[in-house]
XYZ file of C-alpha atoms in Angstrom:
762
model
C -8.876 30.524 17.533
C -8.355 28.256 14.553
C -5.133 27.877 12.656
C -5.903 27.387 9.000
C -4.019 26.950 5.809
C -5.077 27.858 2.255
C -8.082 26.045 0.808
C -8.485 26.357 -2.955
C -11.746 27.889 -4.064
C -12.717 29.474 -0.769
C -13.859 33.100 -1.109
C -11.997 34.281 1.967
C -8.733 32.944 0.614
C -9.425 34.486 -2.774
C -9.780 37.839 -1.047
C -6.594 37.299 0.940
C -4.640 36.222 -2.128
C -4.266 39.812 -3.265
C -2.317 40.645 -0.104
C 1.429 40.175 0.249
C 3.803 39.589 3.140
C 7.230 41.078 3.707
C 9.699 40.325 6.500
C 11.852 43.316 7.457
C 14.914 43.209 9.676
C 14.985 46.160 12.109
C 17.920 47.653 13.999
C 17.533 49.530 17.267
C 14.988 47.396 19.140
C 15.670 47.572 22.866
C 12.549 46.187 24.573
C 8.897 45.168 24.217
C 7.827 48.821 24.215
C 9.746 49.303 20.963
C 7.720 46.435 19.524
C 4.473 48.161 20.447
C 5.637 51.485 19.003
C 6.520 49.950 15.623
C 3.391 47.793 15.444
C 1.152 50.756 16.230
C 2.925 52.911 13.634
C 2.587 50.233 10.943
C -1.004 49.240 11.695
C -2.107 52.849 11.325
C -0.291 53.164 7.993
C -2.419 53.025 4.856
C -2.461 49.706 3.039
C -1.033 47.702 5.959
C -3.380 44.852 6.874
C -1.443 43.512 9.850
C 1.985 43.872 11.434
C 3.806 41.686 13.933
C 7.206 42.596 15.343
C 9.314 39.928 17.017
C 11.641 41.337 19.662
C 13.840 38.241 19.812
C 14.454 37.938 16.055
C 14.303 41.737 15.532
C 12.073 41.282 12.493
C 8.722 42.694 11.427
C 6.291 40.517 9.475
C 3.974 42.863 7.597
C 0.916 41.857 5.580
C -0.013 44.586 3.119
C -2.078 45.457 0.058
C 0.372 46.028 -2.834
C -2.211 48.201 -4.576
C -1.999 50.733 -1.733
C 1.499 50.538 -0.320
C 4.953 49.225 -1.247
C 7.641 47.609 0.933
C 9.765 50.722 0.492
C 6.992 52.893 1.952
C 6.580 50.436 4.832
C 10.291 50.756 5.593
C 9.925 54.534 5.477
C 7.163 54.288 8.101
C 9.475 52.245 10.353
C 12.201 54.851 9.911
C 9.715 57.610 10.745
C 8.919 55.769 13.981
C 12.561 56.101 15.017
C 13.921 52.682 14.048
C 16.172 51.527 11.221
C 14.865 49.010 8.639
C 17.667 47.128 6.923
C 17.792 46.473 3.193
C 17.621 42.903 1.867
C 21.304 42.900 1.005
C 22.055 43.673 4.635
C 20.061 40.721 6.010
C 21.499 37.899 3.945
C 22.485 35.089 6.274
C 26.205 35.862 6.279
C 25.570 39.603 6.460
C 23.057 39.186 9.276
C 25.514 37.039 11.185
C 28.216 39.653 10.680
C 25.854 42.418 11.802
C 24.966 40.496 14.974
C 28.634 39.800 15.682
C 29.355 43.493 15.147
C 26.603 44.429 17.610
C 27.869 41.903 20.169
C 31.436 43.145 19.666
C 30.343 46.759 20.131
C 28.502 45.927 23.360
C 31.470 43.863 24.581
C 33.854 46.791 23.991
C 31.524 49.229 25.733
C 31.120 46.860 28.677
C 34.864 46.222 29.111
C 35.618 49.955 28.969
C 32.833 50.707 31.405
C 33.941 47.914 33.745
C 37.524 49.179 33.826
C 36.308 52.643 34.829
C 33.726 51.284 37.291
C 36.128 49.233 39.414
C 37.639 52.348 41.081
C 34.088 53.634 41.632
C 33.248 50.351 43.319
C 36.138 51.068 45.688
C 34.305 54.204 46.816
C 31.134 52.167 47.395
C 33.016 50.119 49.994
C 33.015 53.227 52.146
C 29.338 52.553 52.850
C 30.209 49.378 54.781
C 33.034 51.076 56.671
C 35.958 50.191 54.424
C 38.803 52.645 55.072
C 39.496 55.091 52.229
C 42.867 56.942 52.078
C 42.544 60.625 52.923
C 43.836 61.750 49.506
C 41.164 59.746 47.680
C 38.515 60.935 50.127
C 39.465 64.594 49.774
C 39.403 64.465 45.963
C 36.453 62.089 45.635
C 34.142 64.458 43.694
C 36.776 65.203 41.055
C 37.984 61.583 40.748
C 34.455 60.133 40.510
C 33.441 62.782 37.960
C 36.470 61.973 35.778
C 35.683 58.242 35.956
C 31.914 58.457 35.489
C 31.758 60.929 32.591
C 33.433 58.536 30.065
C 31.106 55.782 31.287
C 28.147 58.005 30.381
C 29.533 58.250 26.838
C 29.982 54.470 26.696
C 26.334 54.147 27.723
C 25.179 56.880 25.343
C 23.132 54.334 23.345
C 20.584 54.281 26.169
C 20.240 58.050 26.160
C 19.937 58.417 22.379
C 17.423 55.561 22.006
C 15.436 56.602 25.062
C 15.163 60.227 23.993
C 14.450 59.384 20.325
C 11.620 57.091 21.390
C 10.008 59.890 23.393
C 10.497 62.497 20.667
C 9.528 60.432 17.589
C 6.888 58.028 18.881
C 5.910 59.715 22.167
C 6.381 56.391 23.915
C 8.874 55.428 26.585
C 10.911 52.238 26.463
C 13.465 50.463 28.613
C 16.210 52.798 27.396
C 14.072 55.699 28.589
C 13.952 54.175 32.093
C 17.713 53.602 32.139
C 18.404 57.086 30.785
C 16.127 58.664 33.414
C 17.589 56.692 36.318
C 21.239 56.992 35.366
C 20.828 60.567 34.160
C 19.199 61.608 37.441
C 22.017 60.041 39.469
C 24.740 61.656 37.319
C 23.174 65.125 37.105
C 22.384 65.253 40.822
C 25.961 64.199 41.590
C 27.246 66.909 39.257
C 25.062 69.447 41.080
C 26.441 68.254 44.439
C 30.021 68.423 43.090
C 29.594 72.039 42.053
C 28.134 72.780 45.471
C 31.113 71.175 47.231
C 33.538 73.141 45.031
C 31.735 76.330 46.025
C 32.056 75.425 49.683
C 28.408 74.584 50.429
C 28.187 72.972 53.881
C 24.932 71.102 53.141
C 26.593 68.604 50.760
C 28.940 65.730 51.517
C 30.203 62.403 50.187
C 26.905 60.671 50.974
C 25.185 62.940 48.434
C 27.310 61.696 45.514
C 25.748 59.101 43.205
C 28.533 58.872 40.617
C 29.346 55.291 41.547
C 25.667 54.368 41.253
C 25.394 55.921 37.783
C 28.658 54.402 36.532
C 28.120 50.888 37.888
C 24.498 50.881 36.692
C 25.612 51.595 33.131
C 28.160 48.783 33.441
C 25.541 46.287 34.614
C 23.040 47.322 31.933
C 25.713 47.006 29.233
C 26.612 43.555 30.578
C 22.950 42.517 30.453
C 22.572 43.816 26.892
C 25.753 42.027 25.824
C 24.664 38.684 27.315
C 21.148 39.140 25.912
C 22.434 39.832 22.383
C 24.710 36.791 22.524
C 21.887 34.557 23.777
C 19.374 35.868 21.228
C 21.813 34.957 18.481
C 21.764 31.342 19.629
C 17.956 31.116 19.494
C 18.040 31.347 15.680
C 20.624 28.581 15.296
C 18.120 26.432 13.380
C 17.956 28.928 10.504
C 21.745 29.038 10.281
C 21.934 25.256 10.346
C 19.347 24.895 7.567
C 21.015 27.441 5.327
C 24.397 25.875 6.046
C 23.140 22.757 4.251
C 22.925 24.620 0.936
C 25.566 23.919 -1.711
C 27.597 26.968 -2.709
C 28.278 25.989 -6.331
C 26.919 23.720 -9.082
C 28.605 21.890 -11.962
C 26.435 22.849 -14.957
C 26.553 21.565 -18.537
C 26.229 24.507 -20.940
C 27.152 24.521 -24.613
C 28.418 20.969 -24.233
C 30.935 21.904 -21.544
C 30.936 21.478 -17.785
C 31.498 24.657 -15.784
C 31.255 25.410 -12.074
C 28.997 28.362 -11.255
C 27.586 29.960 -8.119
C 24.350 28.447 -6.835
C 22.580 31.798 -7.390
C 23.308 31.546 -11.135
C 21.620 28.157 -11.661
C 18.484 28.382 -13.804
C 15.518 26.066 -14.146
C 16.199 23.722 -17.065
C 19.966 23.585 -16.512
C 21.580 20.134 -16.689
C 23.698 19.602 -13.585
C 26.378 16.995 -12.947
C 26.679 15.544 -9.450
C 29.798 13.595 -8.565
C 30.311 11.117 -5.696
C 30.346 12.857 -2.313
C 28.932 16.096 -3.726
C 25.886 18.027 -2.572
C 22.899 18.227 -4.898
C 22.586 21.994 -5.462
C 18.874 22.403 -6.370
C 15.691 20.355 -6.828
C 15.195 18.395 -10.038
C 14.850 15.034 -11.794
C 17.587 12.558 -12.784
C 18.046 12.246 -16.554
C 21.143 10.047 -16.725
C 23.192 7.864 -14.381
C 22.605 5.917 -11.207
C 23.522 6.575 -7.584
C 22.394 6.472 -3.970
C 21.576 9.697 -2.142
C 21.594 10.515 1.568
C 18.227 12.237 2.119
C 18.362 12.124 5.922
C 17.994 15.904 6.138
C 14.528 15.442 4.573
C 13.342 11.994 5.593
C 15.367 11.389 8.729
C 16.207 7.934 7.406
C 19.880 7.029 7.566
C 19.799 4.560 4.650
C 20.621 6.128 1.257
C 17.914 6.173 -1.423
C 18.636 4.692 -4.850
C 18.233 7.176 -7.724
C 17.959 6.542 -11.455
C 16.507 8.260 -14.521
C 13.113 9.805 -13.744
C 13.597 9.964 -9.962
C 13.335 13.269 -8.107
C 16.288 14.718 -6.200
C 16.222 17.440 -3.561
C 18.727 20.240 -3.143
C 21.153 20.044 -0.176
C 20.934 16.240 -0.002
C 24.232 14.370 -0.433
C 25.216 12.072 -3.296
C 26.993 8.971 -2.006
C 28.394 6.545 -4.579
C 27.704 7.042 -8.274
C 27.656 10.014 -10.610
C 24.556 11.299 -12.401
C 23.060 14.188 -14.308
C 19.776 15.845 -13.455
C 17.624 18.625 -14.824
C 17.060 21.574 -12.498
C 13.342 22.110 -11.882
C 13.234 24.386 -8.840
C 15.884 26.962 -8.040
C 16.340 29.873 -5.658
C 13.386 30.529 -3.375
C 11.387 27.667 -4.927
C 13.655 24.868 -3.689
C 12.624 22.609 -0.843
C 15.333 24.013 1.442
C 14.412 27.640 0.668
C 10.760 26.872 1.432
C 11.767 25.293 4.739
C 13.833 28.342 5.691
C 11.010 30.721 4.700
C 8.458 28.774 6.744
C 10.693 28.685 9.821
C 11.531 32.398 9.517
C 7.854 33.306 9.218
C 6.964 31.095 12.174
C 9.711 32.630 14.302
C 8.487 36.109 13.435
C 4.850 35.371 14.249
C 3.092 35.778 17.571
C 1.232 33.286 19.703
C -2.104 34.304 21.273
C -0.449 33.959 24.689
C 1.713 36.959 23.777
C -1.305 39.238 23.783
C -1.204 39.480 27.585
C 2.514 40.251 27.616
C 2.075 42.820 24.823
C -0.803 44.473 26.671
C 1.251 44.696 29.863
C 4.314 45.951 27.973
C 2.277 48.741 26.342
C 1.524 50.266 29.742
C 4.560 48.978 31.618
C 7.109 51.755 31.097
C 4.706 54.678 31.744
C 3.440 52.869 34.846
C 7.004 52.360 36.125
C 7.742 56.039 35.568
C 4.679 57.011 37.614
C 5.592 54.532 40.392
C 9.145 55.919 40.523
C 7.828 59.491 40.708
C 5.274 58.516 43.354
C 8.009 56.847 45.444
C 10.185 59.949 45.172
C 7.431 62.365 46.185
C 5.993 59.994 48.790
C 9.275 59.619 50.690
C 9.876 63.352 50.618
C 6.395 63.926 52.071
C 7.138 61.204 54.645
C 10.069 63.292 55.907
C 12.946 61.390 54.301
C 15.938 63.162 52.803
C 16.276 64.079 49.149
C 19.042 61.457 48.773
C 16.783 58.773 50.232
C 13.915 59.680 47.887
C 16.300 59.843 44.915
C 17.640 56.365 45.753
C 14.109 54.927 45.658
C 13.376 56.805 42.405
C 16.491 55.462 40.663
C 16.019 51.908 41.974
C 12.454 51.684 40.637
C 13.480 52.926 37.202
C 16.440 50.583 37.002
C 14.992 47.359 38.392
C 12.009 47.379 36.017
C 12.611 45.025 33.091
C 10.145 45.077 30.191
C 12.706 43.043 28.224
C 11.976 39.946 30.292
C 8.302 40.218 29.329
C 9.125 40.937 25.714
C 11.525 38.003 25.375
C 9.487 35.413 27.299
C 7.430 34.142 24.372
C 9.401 34.850 21.140
C 12.632 33.244 22.336
C 10.807 30.031 23.240
C 8.921 30.096 19.921
C 12.162 30.573 17.983
C 13.836 27.630 19.690
C 10.690 25.463 19.478
C 10.096 26.023 15.774
C 13.817 25.536 15.132
C 13.795 22.198 16.968
C 10.797 21.167 14.878
C 12.479 22.116 11.605
C 15.551 20.071 12.529
C 13.242 17.052 12.885
C 11.273 17.662 9.678
C 8.308 19.237 11.498
C 7.499 22.635 9.985
C 5.381 24.650 12.405
C 4.026 27.511 10.332
C 3.223 29.974 13.113
C 3.439 30.599 16.820
C -0.359 30.333 16.931
C -0.146 26.804 15.498
C 2.487 25.947 18.091
C 0.221 27.083 20.913
C -2.889 25.411 19.499
C -1.185 22.037 19.023
C -0.315 21.961 22.731
C -4.010 22.023 23.663
C -5.244 19.360 21.243
C -7.353 16.616 22.826
C -8.654 14.781 19.736
C -6.583 13.677 16.738
C -8.420 12.673 13.557
C -6.502 10.680 10.946
C -7.532 10.317 7.338
C -7.168 6.655 6.331
C -5.989 6.414 2.747
C -2.490 7.763 2.241
C -2.177 8.857 5.855
C -2.637 5.843 8.116
C -2.314 3.498 5.158
C 0.138 3.497 2.251
C -2.576 4.613 -0.168
C -1.660 1.933 -2.691
C -3.314 -1.520 -2.585
C -0.952 -4.464 -2.196
C -1.365 -8.215 -2.572
C -1.508 -9.580 0.969
C -2.586 -13.220 0.464
C -2.525 -15.877 -2.278
C -4.383 -19.105 -1.397
C -4.720 -21.973 -3.882
C -7.587 -24.490 -3.993
C -6.822 -27.988 -2.740
C -8.519 -29.471 -5.786
C -6.687 -27.373 -8.369
C -3.202 -28.256 -7.121
C -1.692 -25.174 -8.804
C 1.247 -23.306 -7.280
C 0.937 -19.742 -5.974
C 3.070 -18.429 -8.861
C 0.720 -20.020 -11.406
C -2.305 -18.562 -9.622
C -0.656 -15.116 -9.695
C 0.242 -15.475 -13.380
C -3.360 -16.204 -14.445
C -4.599 -13.265 -12.332
C -1.982 -10.954 -13.878
C -2.939 -11.994 -17.434
C -6.583 -11.210 -16.645
C -5.699 -7.769 -15.276
C -3.037 -6.761 -17.808
C -5.498 -4.744 -19.897
C -7.313 -3.367 -16.835
C -6.750 0.071 -15.345
C -8.275 -0.754 -11.956
C -6.077 -0.037 -8.865
C -6.587 -3.627 -7.671
C -5.307 -4.854 -11.012
C -2.245 -2.636 -10.664
C -1.511 -4.293 -7.311
C -1.604 -7.756 -8.914
C 0.639 -6.730 -11.809
C 3.080 -5.115 -9.374
C 3.214 -8.347 -7.384
C 3.808 -10.385 -10.544
C 6.672 -8.106 -11.531
C 8.177 -8.422 -8.062
C 8.002 -12.224 -8.403
C 9.835 -12.035 -11.737
C 6.905 -13.364 -13.824
C 6.687 -12.719 -17.566
C 3.023 -11.827 -18.125
C 1.803 -12.413 -21.724
C -0.923 -10.273 -23.285
C -4.402 -11.847 -23.222
C -5.975 -12.714 -26.547
C -9.160 -10.973 -25.435
C -10.300 -8.921 -22.452
C -13.730 -8.019 -21.139
C -14.616 -6.028 -18.021
C -17.836 -7.218 -16.368
C -19.237 -4.291 -14.368
C -19.580 -4.936 -10.658
C -18.252 -8.488 -10.937
C -14.728 -8.633 -12.369
C -12.948 -9.385 -15.651
C -12.797 -12.194 -18.219
C -9.810 -12.835 -20.472
C -8.584 -15.529 -22.875
C -5.104 -17.028 -23.074
C -4.250 -19.798 -25.557
C -7.936 -20.248 -26.254
C -8.881 -20.827 -22.585
C -10.942 -18.510 -20.370
C -9.568 -16.845 -17.253
C -11.968 -15.341 -14.717
C -11.001 -12.907 -11.939
C -13.651 -11.318 -9.762
C -16.072 -11.630 -6.853
C -18.512 -14.349 -5.828
C -21.206 -13.218 -8.260
C -18.897 -13.678 -11.238
C -18.193 -17.321 -10.367
C -21.834 -17.973 -9.466
C -22.889 -16.719 -12.900
C -20.388 -19.094 -14.515
C -21.496 -22.004 -12.279
C -18.020 -22.502 -10.846
C -18.119 -23.793 -7.220
C -15.787 -22.344 -4.555
C -17.540 -23.378 -1.313
C -14.330 -24.830 0.155
C -12.944 -21.269 0.384
C -16.022 -19.454 1.770
C -14.851 -19.449 5.395
C -11.413 -18.142 4.370
C -12.991 -15.467 2.172
C -15.158 -14.198 5.036
C -12.190 -14.177 7.404
C -10.187 -11.995 5.006
C -13.111 -9.657 4.381
C -13.434 -9.082 8.123
C -9.803 -7.986 8.026
C -10.724 -5.288 5.517
C -9.234 -7.048 2.499
C -10.710 -7.204 -0.988
C -10.853 -10.855 -2.093
C -10.678 -11.796 -5.802
C -11.456 -15.336 -6.961
C -9.495 -16.878 -9.848
C -10.808 -19.531 -12.264
C -9.193 -21.073 -15.346
C -10.853 -23.151 -18.027
C -13.957 -23.587 -15.858
C -12.097 -24.676 -12.698
C -11.665 -22.702 -9.471
C -7.932 -22.150 -8.809
C -7.890 -20.095 -5.619
C -8.069 -16.538 -4.319
C -5.927 -13.424 -4.143
C -6.514 -10.824 -1.406
C -5.590 -7.180 -1.887
C -5.586 -4.470 0.779
C -4.399 -0.958 1.444
C -1.991 -1.800 4.255
C -1.013 0.279 7.263
C 2.185 2.263 7.137
C 4.917 0.699 9.221
C 4.741 3.165 12.109
C 1.032 4.029 12.190
C 0.259 1.658 15.050
C 3.140 2.984 17.139
C 2.022 6.591 16.573
C -1.547 5.799 17.673
C -0.288 3.964 20.739
C 1.850 6.937 21.793
C -1.050 9.364 21.279
C -3.157 7.218 23.593
C -0.366 7.367 26.169
C -0.489 11.154 25.926
C -4.200 10.956 26.748
C -5.419 11.923 23.269
C -8.585 10.575 21.666
C -7.757 9.099 18.237
C -10.374 8.876 15.460
C -10.100 7.578 11.894
C -12.152 9.115 9.076
C -12.606 7.272 5.766
C -14.788 6.938 2.710
C -14.639 3.130 3.008
C -17.556 1.094 4.326
C -17.790 0.533 8.052
C -16.518 -3.062 7.940
C -13.336 -2.150 6.072
C -12.846 0.977 8.158
C -13.154 -0.910 11.425
C -10.765 -3.597 10.211
C -8.048 -1.001 9.529
C -8.850 0.789 12.791
C -8.390 -2.444 14.758
C -4.983 -2.971 13.188
C -3.961 0.584 14.064
C -5.376 0.439 17.581
C -8.025 3.106 16.927
C -11.319 2.788 18.802
C -13.591 5.146 16.882
C -14.229 5.223 13.130
C -16.145 7.733 10.999
C -16.840 5.548 7.933
C -18.508 6.196 4.583
C -17.525 9.882 4.668
C -17.053 11.532 1.279
C -14.124 13.980 0.930
C -16.483 16.954 0.752
C -18.190 15.884 4.002
C -15.044 15.457 6.105
C -15.020 19.119 7.164
C -18.621 18.781 8.414
C -17.603 15.833 10.569
C -14.773 17.902 12.057
C -17.328 20.643 12.820
C -19.518 18.138 14.679
C -16.562 17.073 16.828
C -15.786 20.715 17.598
C -19.427 21.374 18.449
C -19.034 18.727 21.130
C -16.349 20.849 22.805
C -13.340 19.018 21.370
C -10.128 20.719 20.255
C -9.404 18.812 17.073
C -6.261 18.165 15.061
C -6.808 16.759 11.561
C -3.989 14.758 9.973
C -4.182 14.340 6.193
C -2.324 14.611 2.926
C -2.919 18.327 2.501
C -4.628 18.045 -0.891
C -7.789 15.914 -0.837
C -8.228 16.677 2.846
C -7.749 20.447 2.499
C -11.240 21.520 3.720
C -11.012 19.262 6.786
C -7.472 20.428 7.545
C -8.637 24.027 7.362
C -11.721 23.405 9.516
C -9.774 21.689 12.314
C -8.352 23.725 15.162
C -4.955 22.678 13.846
C -4.299 20.997 10.500
C -1.315 18.661 10.306
C -0.410 17.994 6.672
C 1.788 15.148 5.482
C 4.393 16.920 3.337
C 4.901 16.082 -0.308
C 8.669 16.450 -0.279
C 9.361 19.469 -2.435
C 6.036 21.324 -2.197
C 5.893 21.915 1.546
C 5.048 25.601 1.220
C 1.696 24.983 -0.506
C 0.490 22.346 1.913
C -2.633 23.129 3.882
C -2.358 23.148 7.638
C -0.658 24.882 10.515
C 1.942 22.107 10.749
C 3.614 20.267 7.870
C 5.363 16.940 8.398
C 8.156 16.660 5.845
C 8.727 12.975 6.577
C 6.018 10.433 5.845
C 6.168 9.223 9.446
C 3.092 9.541 11.661
C 5.247 9.380 14.763
C 6.080 13.008 13.982
C 2.475 13.866 14.903
C 3.322 12.743 18.434
C 6.599 14.666 18.411
C 4.853 17.833 17.139
C 2.311 17.703 19.964
C 5.007 16.944 22.548
C 7.219 19.767 21.264
C 4.295 22.211 21.293
C 3.385 21.276 24.871
C 7.044 21.568 25.933
C 7.389 24.992 24.298
C 4.206 26.279 25.931
C 5.468 25.038 29.295
C 8.665 27.057 28.800
C 6.664 30.124 27.736
C 4.529 29.900 30.873
C 7.679 29.558 32.990
C 9.230 32.598 31.300
C 6.111 34.745 31.687
C 5.659 33.640 35.298
C 9.174 34.629 36.316
C 9.045 37.850 34.305
C 5.794 38.884 36.010
C 7.005 37.724 39.440
C 10.335 39.512 39.059
C 8.708 42.831 38.208
C 5.808 42.407 40.647
C 8.190 41.798 43.572
C 11.198 43.852 42.481
C 9.460 47.165 41.773
C 7.669 47.477 45.158
C 10.891 46.533 46.998
C 12.824 49.120 44.975
C 10.179 51.722 45.869
C 10.903 51.087 49.563
C 8.014 48.827 50.533
C 10.158 46.945 53.073
C 11.766 50.014 54.634
C 9.044 50.787 57.250
C 9.201 47.174 58.488
C 12.861 46.189 58.131
C 14.782 49.398 57.503
C 15.932 47.949 54.126
C 16.147 50.191 51.058
C 17.366 48.588 47.842
C 20.655 49.927 46.540
C 20.321 51.047 42.886
C 23.437 49.067 41.988
C 21.805 45.848 43.193
C 18.673 46.830 41.266
C 20.799 47.257 38.140
C 22.387 43.843 38.564
C 18.967 42.225 39.010
C 17.614 43.943 35.906
C 20.646 42.985 33.829
C 20.275 39.294 34.577
C 16.465 39.018 34.481
C 16.151 39.091 30.694
C 19.250 36.917 30.343
C 17.650 34.301 32.602
C 14.519 34.242 30.413
C 16.545 33.726 27.223
C 18.702 31.107 28.938
C 15.610 29.195 30.036
C 14.448 29.152 26.406
C 17.864 27.946 25.251
C 17.586 25.019 27.666
C 14.841 23.760 25.335
C 17.586 22.445 23.070
C 17.786 19.510 25.478
C 14.324 18.409 24.298
C 14.132 14.724 23.458
C 10.922 13.351 21.892
C 9.227 10.277 23.312
C 9.727 8.580 19.933
C 13.173 8.885 18.315
């Protein structure tokens, strides 16, 4: 599958543009079966194009046609399926945090109450291993256990209500259904035995009571749910951290007066004052003042960036020294930080292709477990075992099964992985992009603006031995000749002259000679700047420099010859230079075993010169922007999984064609970049980190799925009594409950261990 971003002008995207997406927080999810029930209900609803429900984040990402259905109707469909969609006001960051804390607190209270009542029941369980029980407690065991267990059933009522509602409303069983069936069977059978004992029936005794099993099972399941809820909350720490960066207020100039207002009240066009040490509230441009700003949350660079009139500033970055005013340009959901949060939330709510197997298994898991439990019960009865024995196997199978472990295996790892990326300025747009990046074998870099700075710079100034002019004089004549030019090479020369502090006078005349260079006059004397043909035409010799010219051209530099008043003065070389860390990024990709290719519109000689500097072996040269996508197709036709790294604008078709597009972010417009991954920082080493992080996340997902499958594959047969004919061992339901409670917690904990991830390049 290919992970693509938007490409302007493409018919498919034009068709898709009429669709909308909405992310809905849902209460009441208990396992992967709930996910399937909601997805099936939504996908069959009119106007819904696609629906993905993330068990870990408890959110549904729904793509819909606004002409056919509204978000309110979608929420009504979720409610009809037996689950509770929350309103936007209820899922604000603070409110969501409070809701999660309330849920955790509720589960904690239920668990503590259940534990307190279960400890005396555990005392009765000791009787099984021969622990002496006082005669009074033994004689009144049915009444005492009933009084202790009944309140525990009320504390665990959430399993009964959710399990029954799922069956009634969606005709699907979930984990709560399994727990309700197992615990309910143990409690009701014990109640039946208790009544029989009260009536004096001789066929019943203490060994027929399952109160302690029912009570302790509820306690273990509540403990597992409590630990799971607490752990799931930690997987979304990246979102909380990002939103925590946002300023709460802004100092706005209105009607000539400064007033502090809430960040939500800032409007585009407002003039905002930022004082030393303050956070910049929204995105905009400086109109007055001078300061240095800590933009490490965007660029990762620790050194502050100088800001003056005309410079852009980004919300949530920190002003260091001076005070300045800026005009708000992007507010609310349009700010850089809001776009980052939206991208991370959408990625965490998406599904990776690897989840399809887990989802398929989860869809049939609970019904299959129910059938296995029933088969074990009937089978042992037919084999001549007692009703109590068969009931023990039935309860153990229902309780030990854990669809939650399967349901949490992938989304928890994706949430942590995408969060780790966001903290490092790597925005992974979807779980599918995360999975695809892990399998990349070939990385294709665009040259201009990606590997190189994209702006030509003066690299060499060499004066003629005969002319005896200084380098500054050579640069001055070249700058005069180019002052009226609009050519990028001319801009590089003028920039160099400015950096050297030269005052460049206007030429008295200027003439551009197509394909050769320019001619200008200063103080009545001609200045020539151009290639060999220009000086040949003017009969100005430069043979002494030919070897040096050829050497520079082999390095991919453009060489311009300078002559004044009929005499050759020297040469100036201009080149689009490599970014500082391009070579290091390529080297690390090679160490990871990746093939690295450069694609460029430059001629082969220039392309190879840049490739040699970067350490790249293969070059696709002379490729026009419109043909880059075709070259990616050819690589894919050769069986390669290709990542394309570009600027996200000129390279859009190639980024979309690649198996995974990695776009270099443009600072404040990250949301519109093409590609499955957006690098906020202009640092190609993040390409390496993105691939490493993706591979690490997929490794954790495989570990989670492996243990989830192994746990259920081994645990269920043992609970059904597979070992009994050979060893005489039958799993106690209480042990089954403990195993189930900690299986999903272990999966989430393994995902949380990902926070130890350290990239190869820091």
